[in-house]
mmCIF file of C-alpha atoms in Angstrom:
data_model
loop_
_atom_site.group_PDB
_atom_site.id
_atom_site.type_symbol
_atom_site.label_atom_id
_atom_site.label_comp_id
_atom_site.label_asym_id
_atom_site.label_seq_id
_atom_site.Cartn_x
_atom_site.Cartn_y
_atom_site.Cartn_z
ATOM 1 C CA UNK A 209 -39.189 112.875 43.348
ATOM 2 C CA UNK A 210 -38.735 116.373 43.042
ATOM 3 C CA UNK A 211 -37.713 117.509 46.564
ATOM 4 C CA UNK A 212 -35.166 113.883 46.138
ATOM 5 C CA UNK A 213 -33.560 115.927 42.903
ATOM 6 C CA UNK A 214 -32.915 118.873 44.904
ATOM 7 C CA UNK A 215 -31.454 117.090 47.362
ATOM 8 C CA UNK A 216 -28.986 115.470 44.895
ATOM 9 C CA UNK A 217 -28.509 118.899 43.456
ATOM 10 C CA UNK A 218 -27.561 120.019 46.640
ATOM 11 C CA UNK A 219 -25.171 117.436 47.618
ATOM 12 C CA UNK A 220 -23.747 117.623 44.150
ATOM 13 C CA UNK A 221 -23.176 121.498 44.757
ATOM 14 C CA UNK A 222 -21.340 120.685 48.390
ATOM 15 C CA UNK A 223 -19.279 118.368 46.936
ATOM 16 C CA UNK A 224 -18.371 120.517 44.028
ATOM 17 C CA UNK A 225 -17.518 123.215 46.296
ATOM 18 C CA UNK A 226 -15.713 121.191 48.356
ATOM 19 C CA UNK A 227 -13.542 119.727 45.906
ATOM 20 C CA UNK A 228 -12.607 123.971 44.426
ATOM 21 C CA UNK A 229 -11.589 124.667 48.057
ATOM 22 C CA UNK A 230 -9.517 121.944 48.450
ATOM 23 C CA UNK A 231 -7.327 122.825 44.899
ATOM 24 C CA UNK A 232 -6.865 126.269 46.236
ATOM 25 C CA UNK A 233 -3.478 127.050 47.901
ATOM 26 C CA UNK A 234 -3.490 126.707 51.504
ATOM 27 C CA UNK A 235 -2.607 130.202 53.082
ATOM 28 C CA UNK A 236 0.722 130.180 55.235
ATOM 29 C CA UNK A 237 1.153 133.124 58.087
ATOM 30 C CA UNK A 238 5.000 134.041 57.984
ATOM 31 C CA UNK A 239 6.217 136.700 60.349
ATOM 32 C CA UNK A 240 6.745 139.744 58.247
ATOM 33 C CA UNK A 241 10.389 140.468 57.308
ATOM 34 C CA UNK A 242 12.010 143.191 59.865
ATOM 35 C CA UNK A 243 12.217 146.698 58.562
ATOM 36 C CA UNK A 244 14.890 148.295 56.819
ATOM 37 C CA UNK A 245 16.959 150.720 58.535
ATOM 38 C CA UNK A 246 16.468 154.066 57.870
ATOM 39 C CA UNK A 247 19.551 156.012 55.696
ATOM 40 C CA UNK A 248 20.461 159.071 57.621
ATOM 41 C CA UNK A 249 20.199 161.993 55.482
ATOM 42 C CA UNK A 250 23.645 163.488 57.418
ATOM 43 C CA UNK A 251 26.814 162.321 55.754
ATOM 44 C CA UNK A 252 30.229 163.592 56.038
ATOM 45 C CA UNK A 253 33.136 164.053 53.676
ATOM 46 C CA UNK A 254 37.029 164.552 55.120
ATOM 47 C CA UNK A 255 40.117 163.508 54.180
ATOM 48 C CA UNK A 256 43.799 165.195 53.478
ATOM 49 C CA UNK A 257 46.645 165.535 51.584
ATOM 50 C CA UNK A 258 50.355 166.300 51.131
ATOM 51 C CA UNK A 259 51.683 167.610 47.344
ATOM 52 C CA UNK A 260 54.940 169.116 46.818
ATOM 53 C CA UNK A 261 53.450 172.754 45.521
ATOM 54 C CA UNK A 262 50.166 174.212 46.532
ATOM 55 C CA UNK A 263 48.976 176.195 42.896
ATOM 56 C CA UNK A 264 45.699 177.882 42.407
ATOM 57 C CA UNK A 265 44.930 179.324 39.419
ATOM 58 C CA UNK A 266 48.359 178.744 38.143
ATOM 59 C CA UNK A 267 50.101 180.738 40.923
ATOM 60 C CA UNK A 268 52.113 179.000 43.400
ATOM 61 C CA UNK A 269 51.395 179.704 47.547
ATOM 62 C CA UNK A 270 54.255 178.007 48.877
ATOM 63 C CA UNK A 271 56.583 179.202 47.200
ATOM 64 C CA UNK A 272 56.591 175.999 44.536
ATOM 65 C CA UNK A 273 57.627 173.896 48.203
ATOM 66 C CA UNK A 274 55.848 171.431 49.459
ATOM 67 C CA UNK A 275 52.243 171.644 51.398
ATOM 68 C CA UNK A 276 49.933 170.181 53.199
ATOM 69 C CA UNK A 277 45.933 169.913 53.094
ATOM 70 C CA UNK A 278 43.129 168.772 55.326
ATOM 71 C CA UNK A 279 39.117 169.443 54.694
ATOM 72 C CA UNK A 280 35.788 168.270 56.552
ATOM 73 C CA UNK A 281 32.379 168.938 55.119
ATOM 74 C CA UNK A 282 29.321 167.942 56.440
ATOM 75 C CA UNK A 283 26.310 167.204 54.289
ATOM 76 C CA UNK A 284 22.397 166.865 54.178
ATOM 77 C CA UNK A 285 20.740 165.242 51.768
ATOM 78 C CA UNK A 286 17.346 166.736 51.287
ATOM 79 C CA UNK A 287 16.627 163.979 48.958
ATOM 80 C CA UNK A 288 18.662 161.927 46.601
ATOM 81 C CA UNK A 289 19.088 165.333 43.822
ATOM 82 C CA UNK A 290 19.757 167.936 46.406
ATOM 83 C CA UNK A 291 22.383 168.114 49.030
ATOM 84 C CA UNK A 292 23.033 171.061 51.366
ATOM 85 C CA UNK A 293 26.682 171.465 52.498
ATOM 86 C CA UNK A 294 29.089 173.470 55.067
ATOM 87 C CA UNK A 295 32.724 172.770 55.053
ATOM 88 C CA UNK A 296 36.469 173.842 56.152
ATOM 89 C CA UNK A 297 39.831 173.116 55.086
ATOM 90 C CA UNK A 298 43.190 174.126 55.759
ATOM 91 C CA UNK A 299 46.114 174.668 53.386
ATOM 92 C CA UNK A 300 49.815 175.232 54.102
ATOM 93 C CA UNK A 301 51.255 178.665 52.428
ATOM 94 C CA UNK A 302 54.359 180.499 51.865
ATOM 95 C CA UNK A 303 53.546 184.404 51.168
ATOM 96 C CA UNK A 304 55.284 187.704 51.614
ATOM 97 C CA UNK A 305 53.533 188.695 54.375
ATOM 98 C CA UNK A 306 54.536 185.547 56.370
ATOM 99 C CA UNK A 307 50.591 185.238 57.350
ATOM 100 C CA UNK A 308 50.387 181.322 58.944
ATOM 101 C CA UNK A 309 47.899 179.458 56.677
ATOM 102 C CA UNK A 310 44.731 179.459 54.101
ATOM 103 C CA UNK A 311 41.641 178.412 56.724
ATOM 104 C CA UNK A 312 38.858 178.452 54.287
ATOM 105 C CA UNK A 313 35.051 178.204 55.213
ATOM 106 C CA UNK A 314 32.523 177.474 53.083
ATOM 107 C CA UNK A 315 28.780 176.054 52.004
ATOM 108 C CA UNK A 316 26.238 175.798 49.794
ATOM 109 C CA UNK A 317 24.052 173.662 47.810
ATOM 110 C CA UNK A 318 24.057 170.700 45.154
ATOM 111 C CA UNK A 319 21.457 169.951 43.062
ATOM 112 C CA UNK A 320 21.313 167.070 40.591
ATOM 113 C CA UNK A 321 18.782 167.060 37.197
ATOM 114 C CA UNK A 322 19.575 163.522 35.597
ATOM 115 C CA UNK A 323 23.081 164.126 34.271
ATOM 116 C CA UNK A 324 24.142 168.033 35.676
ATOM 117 C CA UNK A 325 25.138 168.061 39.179
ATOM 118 C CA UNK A 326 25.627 171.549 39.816
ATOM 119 C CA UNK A 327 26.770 173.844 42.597
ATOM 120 C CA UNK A 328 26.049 177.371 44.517
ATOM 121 C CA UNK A 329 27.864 178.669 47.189
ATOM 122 C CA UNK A 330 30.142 181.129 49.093
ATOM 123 C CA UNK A 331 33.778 180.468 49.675
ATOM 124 C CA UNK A 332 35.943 182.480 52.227
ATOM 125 C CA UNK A 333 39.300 182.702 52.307
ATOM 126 C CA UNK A 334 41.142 183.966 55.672
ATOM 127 C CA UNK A 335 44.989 184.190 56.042
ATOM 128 C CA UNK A 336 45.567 184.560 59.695
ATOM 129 C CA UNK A 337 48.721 185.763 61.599
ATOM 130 C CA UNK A 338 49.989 188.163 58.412
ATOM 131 C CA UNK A 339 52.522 191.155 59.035
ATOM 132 C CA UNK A 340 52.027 194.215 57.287
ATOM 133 C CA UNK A 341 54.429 194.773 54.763
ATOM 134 C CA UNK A 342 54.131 198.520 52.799
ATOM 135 C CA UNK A 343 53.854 202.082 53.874
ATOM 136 C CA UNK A 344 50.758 203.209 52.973
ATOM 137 C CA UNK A 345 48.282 201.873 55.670
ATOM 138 C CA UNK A 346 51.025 200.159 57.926
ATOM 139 C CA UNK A 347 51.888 201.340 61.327
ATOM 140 C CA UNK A 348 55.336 203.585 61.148
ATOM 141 C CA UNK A 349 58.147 201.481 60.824
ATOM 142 C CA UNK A 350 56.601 198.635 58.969
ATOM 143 C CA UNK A 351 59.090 197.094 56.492
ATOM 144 C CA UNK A 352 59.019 197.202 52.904
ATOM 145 C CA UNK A 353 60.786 193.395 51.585
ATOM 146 C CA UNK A 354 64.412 194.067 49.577
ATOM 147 C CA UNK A 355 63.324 194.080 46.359
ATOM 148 C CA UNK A 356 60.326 196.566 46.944
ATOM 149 C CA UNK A 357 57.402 194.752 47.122
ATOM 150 C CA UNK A 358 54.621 195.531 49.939
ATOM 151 C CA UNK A 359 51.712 193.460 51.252
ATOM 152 C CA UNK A 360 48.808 193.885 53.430
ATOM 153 C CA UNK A 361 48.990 192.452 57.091
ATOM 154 C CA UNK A 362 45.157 191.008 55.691
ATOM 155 C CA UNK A 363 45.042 189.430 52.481
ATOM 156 C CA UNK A 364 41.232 187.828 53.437
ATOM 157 C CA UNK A 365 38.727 187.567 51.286
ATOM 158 C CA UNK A 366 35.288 185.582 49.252
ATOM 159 C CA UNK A 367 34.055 184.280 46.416
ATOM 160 C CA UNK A 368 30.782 183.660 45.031
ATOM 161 C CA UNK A 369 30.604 180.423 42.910
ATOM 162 C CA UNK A 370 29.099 178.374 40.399
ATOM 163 C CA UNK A 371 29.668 175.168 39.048
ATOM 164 C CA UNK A 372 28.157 172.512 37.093
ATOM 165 C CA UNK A 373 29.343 168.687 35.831
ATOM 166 C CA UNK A 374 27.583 166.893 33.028
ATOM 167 C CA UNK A 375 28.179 163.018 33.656
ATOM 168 C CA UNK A 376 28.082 161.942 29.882
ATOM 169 C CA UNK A 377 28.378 158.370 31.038
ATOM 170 C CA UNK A 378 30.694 156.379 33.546
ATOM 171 C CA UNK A 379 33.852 157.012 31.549
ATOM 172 C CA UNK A 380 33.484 161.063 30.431
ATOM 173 C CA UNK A 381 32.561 164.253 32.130
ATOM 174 C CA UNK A 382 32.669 167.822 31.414
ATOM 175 C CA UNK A 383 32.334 170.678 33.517
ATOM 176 C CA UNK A 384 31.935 174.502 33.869
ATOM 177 C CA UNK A 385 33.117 177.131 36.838
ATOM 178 C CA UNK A 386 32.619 180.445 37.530
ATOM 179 C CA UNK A 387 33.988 182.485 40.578
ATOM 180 C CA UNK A 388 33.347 186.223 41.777
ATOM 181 C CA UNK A 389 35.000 188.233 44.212
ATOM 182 C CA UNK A 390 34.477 192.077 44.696
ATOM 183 C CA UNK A 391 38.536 192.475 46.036
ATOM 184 C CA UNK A 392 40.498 189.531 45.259
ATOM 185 C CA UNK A 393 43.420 189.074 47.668
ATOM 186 C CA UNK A 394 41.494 191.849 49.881
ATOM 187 C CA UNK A 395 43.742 193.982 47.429
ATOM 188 C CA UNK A 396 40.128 196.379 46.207
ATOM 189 C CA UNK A 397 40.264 194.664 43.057
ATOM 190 C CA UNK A 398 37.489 192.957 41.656
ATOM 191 C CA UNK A 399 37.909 189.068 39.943
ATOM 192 C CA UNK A 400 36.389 186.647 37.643
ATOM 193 C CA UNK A 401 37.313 183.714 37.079
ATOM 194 C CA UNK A 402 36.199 180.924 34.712
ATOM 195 C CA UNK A 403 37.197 177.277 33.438
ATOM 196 C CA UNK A 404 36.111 174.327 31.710
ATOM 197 C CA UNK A 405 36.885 170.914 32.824
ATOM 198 C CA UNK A 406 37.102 167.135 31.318
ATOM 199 C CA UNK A 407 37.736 164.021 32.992
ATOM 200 C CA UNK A 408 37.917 160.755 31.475
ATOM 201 C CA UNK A 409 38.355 157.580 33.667
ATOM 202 C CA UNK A 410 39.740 154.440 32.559
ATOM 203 C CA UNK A 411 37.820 151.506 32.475
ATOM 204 C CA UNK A 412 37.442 149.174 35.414
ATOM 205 C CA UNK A 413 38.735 146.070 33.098
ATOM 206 C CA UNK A 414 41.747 147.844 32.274
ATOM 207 C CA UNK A 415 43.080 146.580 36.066
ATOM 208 C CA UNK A 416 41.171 143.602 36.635
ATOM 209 C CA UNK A 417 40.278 142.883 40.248
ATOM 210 C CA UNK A 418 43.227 144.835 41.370
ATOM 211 C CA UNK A 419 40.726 147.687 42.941
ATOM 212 C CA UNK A 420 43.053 150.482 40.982
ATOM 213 C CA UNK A 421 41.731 152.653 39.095
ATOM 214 C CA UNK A 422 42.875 155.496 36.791
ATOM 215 C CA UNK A 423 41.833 159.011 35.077
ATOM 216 C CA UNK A 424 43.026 161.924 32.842
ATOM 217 C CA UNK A 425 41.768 165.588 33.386
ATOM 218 C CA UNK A 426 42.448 168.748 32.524
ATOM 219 C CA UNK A 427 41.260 172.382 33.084
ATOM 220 C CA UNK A 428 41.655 175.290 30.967
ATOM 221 C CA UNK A 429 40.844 179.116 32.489
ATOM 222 C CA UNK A 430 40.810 182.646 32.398
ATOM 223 C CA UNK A 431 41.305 185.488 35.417
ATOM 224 C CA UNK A 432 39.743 188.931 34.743
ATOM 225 C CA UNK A 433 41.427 191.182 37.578
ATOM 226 C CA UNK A 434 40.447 194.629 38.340
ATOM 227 C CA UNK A 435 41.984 198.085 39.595
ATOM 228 C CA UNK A 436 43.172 197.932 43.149
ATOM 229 C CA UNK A 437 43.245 200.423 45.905
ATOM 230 C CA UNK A 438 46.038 202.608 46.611
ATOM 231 C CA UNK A 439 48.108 200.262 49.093
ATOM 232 C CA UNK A 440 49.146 198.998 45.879
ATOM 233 C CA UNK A 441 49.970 202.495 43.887
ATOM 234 C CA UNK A 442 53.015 202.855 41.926
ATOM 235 C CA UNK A 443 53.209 206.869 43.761
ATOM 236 C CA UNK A 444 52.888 205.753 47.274
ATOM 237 C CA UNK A 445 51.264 207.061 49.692
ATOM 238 C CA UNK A 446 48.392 207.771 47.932
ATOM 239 C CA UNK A 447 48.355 207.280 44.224
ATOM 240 C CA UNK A 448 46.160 205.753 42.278
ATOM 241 C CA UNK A 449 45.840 201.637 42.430
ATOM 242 C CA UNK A 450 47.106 199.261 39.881
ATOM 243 C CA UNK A 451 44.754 197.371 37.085
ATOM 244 C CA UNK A 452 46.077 193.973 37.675
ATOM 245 C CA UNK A 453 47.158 191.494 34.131
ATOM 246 C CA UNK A 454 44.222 189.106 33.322
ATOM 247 C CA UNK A 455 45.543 185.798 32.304
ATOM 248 C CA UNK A 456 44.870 182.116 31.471
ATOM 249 C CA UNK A 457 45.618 179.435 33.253
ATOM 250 C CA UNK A 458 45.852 175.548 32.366
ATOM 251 C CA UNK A 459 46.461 171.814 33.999
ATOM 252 C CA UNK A 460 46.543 168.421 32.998
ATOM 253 C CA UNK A 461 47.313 165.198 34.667
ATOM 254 C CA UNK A 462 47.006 161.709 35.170
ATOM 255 C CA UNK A 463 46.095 160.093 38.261
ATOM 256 C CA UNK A 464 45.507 157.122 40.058
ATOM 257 C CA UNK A 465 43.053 155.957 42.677
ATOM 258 C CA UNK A 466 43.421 152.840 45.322
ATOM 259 C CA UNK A 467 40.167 152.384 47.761
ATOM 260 C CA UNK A 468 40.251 155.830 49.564
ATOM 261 C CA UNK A 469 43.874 157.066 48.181
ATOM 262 C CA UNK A 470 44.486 158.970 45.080
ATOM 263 C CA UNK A 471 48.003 160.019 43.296
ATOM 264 C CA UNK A 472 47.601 162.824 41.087
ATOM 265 C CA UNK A 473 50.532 164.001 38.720
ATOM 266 C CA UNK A 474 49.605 167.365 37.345
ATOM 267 C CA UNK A 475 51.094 169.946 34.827
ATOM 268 C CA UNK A 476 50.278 173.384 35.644
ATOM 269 C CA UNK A 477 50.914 176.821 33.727
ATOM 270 C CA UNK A 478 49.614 179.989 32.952
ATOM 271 C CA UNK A 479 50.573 183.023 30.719
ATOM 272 C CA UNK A 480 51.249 186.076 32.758
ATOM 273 C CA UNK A 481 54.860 186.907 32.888
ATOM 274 C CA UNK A 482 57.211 187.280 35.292
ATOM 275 C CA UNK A 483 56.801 191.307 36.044
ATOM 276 C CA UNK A 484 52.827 191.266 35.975
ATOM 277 C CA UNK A 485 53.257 188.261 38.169
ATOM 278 C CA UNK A 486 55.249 190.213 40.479
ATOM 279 C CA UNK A 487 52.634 192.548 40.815
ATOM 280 C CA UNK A 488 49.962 190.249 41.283
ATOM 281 C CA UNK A 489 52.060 188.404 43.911
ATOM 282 C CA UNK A 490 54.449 190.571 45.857
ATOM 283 C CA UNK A 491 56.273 187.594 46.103
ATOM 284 C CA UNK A 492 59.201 187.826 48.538
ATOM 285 C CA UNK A 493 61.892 185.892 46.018
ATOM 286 C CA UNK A 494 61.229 188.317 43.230
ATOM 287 C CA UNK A 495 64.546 189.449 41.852
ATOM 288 C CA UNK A 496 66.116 191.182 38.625
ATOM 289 C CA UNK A 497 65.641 194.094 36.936
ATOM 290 C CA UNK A 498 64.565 193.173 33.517
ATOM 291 C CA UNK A 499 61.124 192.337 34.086
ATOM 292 C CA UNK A 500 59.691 196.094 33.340
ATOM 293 C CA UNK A 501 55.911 196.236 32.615
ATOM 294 C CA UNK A 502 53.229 199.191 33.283
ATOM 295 C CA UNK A 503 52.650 197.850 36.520
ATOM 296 C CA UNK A 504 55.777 196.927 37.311
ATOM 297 C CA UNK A 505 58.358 199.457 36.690
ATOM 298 C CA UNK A 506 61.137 198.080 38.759
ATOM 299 C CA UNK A 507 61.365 195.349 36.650
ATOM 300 C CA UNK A 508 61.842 192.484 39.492
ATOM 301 C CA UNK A 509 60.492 189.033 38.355
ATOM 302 C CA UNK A 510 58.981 185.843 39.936
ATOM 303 C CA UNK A 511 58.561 182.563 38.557
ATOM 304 C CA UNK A 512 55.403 182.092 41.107
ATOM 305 C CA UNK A 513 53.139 181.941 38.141
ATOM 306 C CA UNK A 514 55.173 179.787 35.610
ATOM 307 C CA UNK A 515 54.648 176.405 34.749
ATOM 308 C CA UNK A 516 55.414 173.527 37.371
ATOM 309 C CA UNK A 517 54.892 169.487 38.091
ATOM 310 C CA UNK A 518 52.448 169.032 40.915
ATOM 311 C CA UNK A 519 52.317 165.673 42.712
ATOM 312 C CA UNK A 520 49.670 165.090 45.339
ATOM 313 C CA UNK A 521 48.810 162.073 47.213
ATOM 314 C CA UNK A 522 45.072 162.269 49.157
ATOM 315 C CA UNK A 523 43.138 160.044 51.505
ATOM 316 C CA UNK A 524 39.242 160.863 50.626
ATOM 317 C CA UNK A 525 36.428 159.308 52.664
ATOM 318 C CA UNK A 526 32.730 159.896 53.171
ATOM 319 C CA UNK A 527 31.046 158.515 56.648
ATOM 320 C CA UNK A 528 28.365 156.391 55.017
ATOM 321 C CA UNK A 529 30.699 155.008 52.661
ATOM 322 C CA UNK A 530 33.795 154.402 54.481
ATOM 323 C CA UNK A 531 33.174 154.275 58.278
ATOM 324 C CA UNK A 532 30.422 151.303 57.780
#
């Protein structure tokens, strides 16, 4: 009887078991899903423009006439929060010494901490093909324009830079630069310069599906300017240089953006006046007599630094964005 109970047991047990393994889920062997490709850390960022006055700063390089623009910057993305960068662009100018474009070069890095996105680098500005207009360091027989201004045949030069944006959320942003060059305009003096920025956009439902979109922004800055060397003295050939005017600057505009394409209508001013702008400028349509100031005591004027309507109309793209 005993070894008959354990043999009941046992059966019991078996069928028991049996009964667990059939409620469990049968296994099913898929073929595993195919990997996903791999996001190149390169990107690059190019695109160009045409406006109908090139200003920086508030100051006018064409000559308040039209220009044209055209960048490409390659990228690496170390990780999602820091990008390393190298890029060129090319501007067309209009200054006294006739040279044939800006060509600037430039790099550095942008790192991201949750909502700052800032940004380090060097940017060089080179003005190739100038003519040397002055008598102090010119070859003999280099002309002096009509209305007395000089310029050096090289007008090169770099900045050091800083910059950082504060995303406060998908609709506002504020920002802060800082640039430093030890001879601005390769004229010997030193510059500063610093802004704040804002930028609202408009929200998406404002234009329905339409894929247009729409921002204000504005900028509001200040130009420290040093002494410069004595190409620019008021006792030529050898006097003493000239402590350039420090002014502000300002811009504010509306624009709108289309897929890649963005139209940009800009008000631009600043507050130096038409002698000290003169003499920041040696710009070649400087005229009058009337604009007398310490460091400009023939009293020609230019409205180069005055207030003026930008348009601009750009194509912007990114490789891994647009070229898919």
């Amino acid at each position: 009887m005993k070894k008959l109970g354990l043999s009941v047991a046992a059966l019991l047990a078996l069928g028991i078991g049996a009964a667990s393994a059939a409620d469990l889920p049968a296994k099913v062997y898929t073929k595993a899903p195919p990997a996903a490709p791999e996001v190149s850390s390169w990107d690059i960022a190019f695109g160009s423009a045409i406006m109908n006055d090139y200003v920086f700063r508030g100051v006018t390089q064409s000559n308040h006439k039209p220009s044209v623009t055209a960048y490409f910057e390659p990228r690496y993305n170390i990780n999602p929060n820091l990008q390393l960068y190298v890029g060129t662009s090319f501007e067309s100018i209009s200054f006294a010494n006739r040279a044939a474009a800006e060509v600037d070069i430039y790099g550095g890095i942008r790192p991201t901490f949750g909502a700052f996105a800032f940004d380090f680098g060097v940017w060089g500005y080179l003005y190739p093909g100038g003519s040397c207009i002055g008598a102090v360091v010119c070859p003999v027989g280099a002309a002096v324009l009509p209305n007395g201004n000089v310029m050096k045949k090289d007008v090169s030069f770099y900045e050091g830079y800083a910059k950082v944006t504060w995303t406060i959320n998908d609709n506002f942003s504020l920002g802060g630069n800082v640039f430093y060059t030890p001879s601005f305009l390769n004229s010997g003096a030193d510059g500063t310069y610093a802004s704040i920025t804002g930028k609202a956009i408009a929200p998406t439902t404002w234009f329905g599906s339409s894929g247009i979109g729409a921002y204000v922004s504005g900028e509001f800055g200040r130009q420290w300017l040093g002494t410069t060397d004595s190409f620019y003295s008021l006792t030529p050939p050898f006097g003493p240089g000239i402590k350039y005017a420090d002014y502000n600057t300002w811009n504010i505009g509306i624009g709108f953006t289309y897929k890649v394409f963005t139209l940009d209508l800009r008000y631009s001013d600043s507050d130096l006046n038409k002698g000290n702008c003169n003499a920041f400028t040696s710009a070649f349509n400087a005229s009058g007599a009337t604009s007398v100031t310490a460091i400009n005591p023939g009293g020609a004027g230019t409205n180069w630094c005055g207030s003026t309507f930008i348009a601009k109309l750009s194509a912007d793209l990114t490789a891994m964005t647009n070229l898919k």
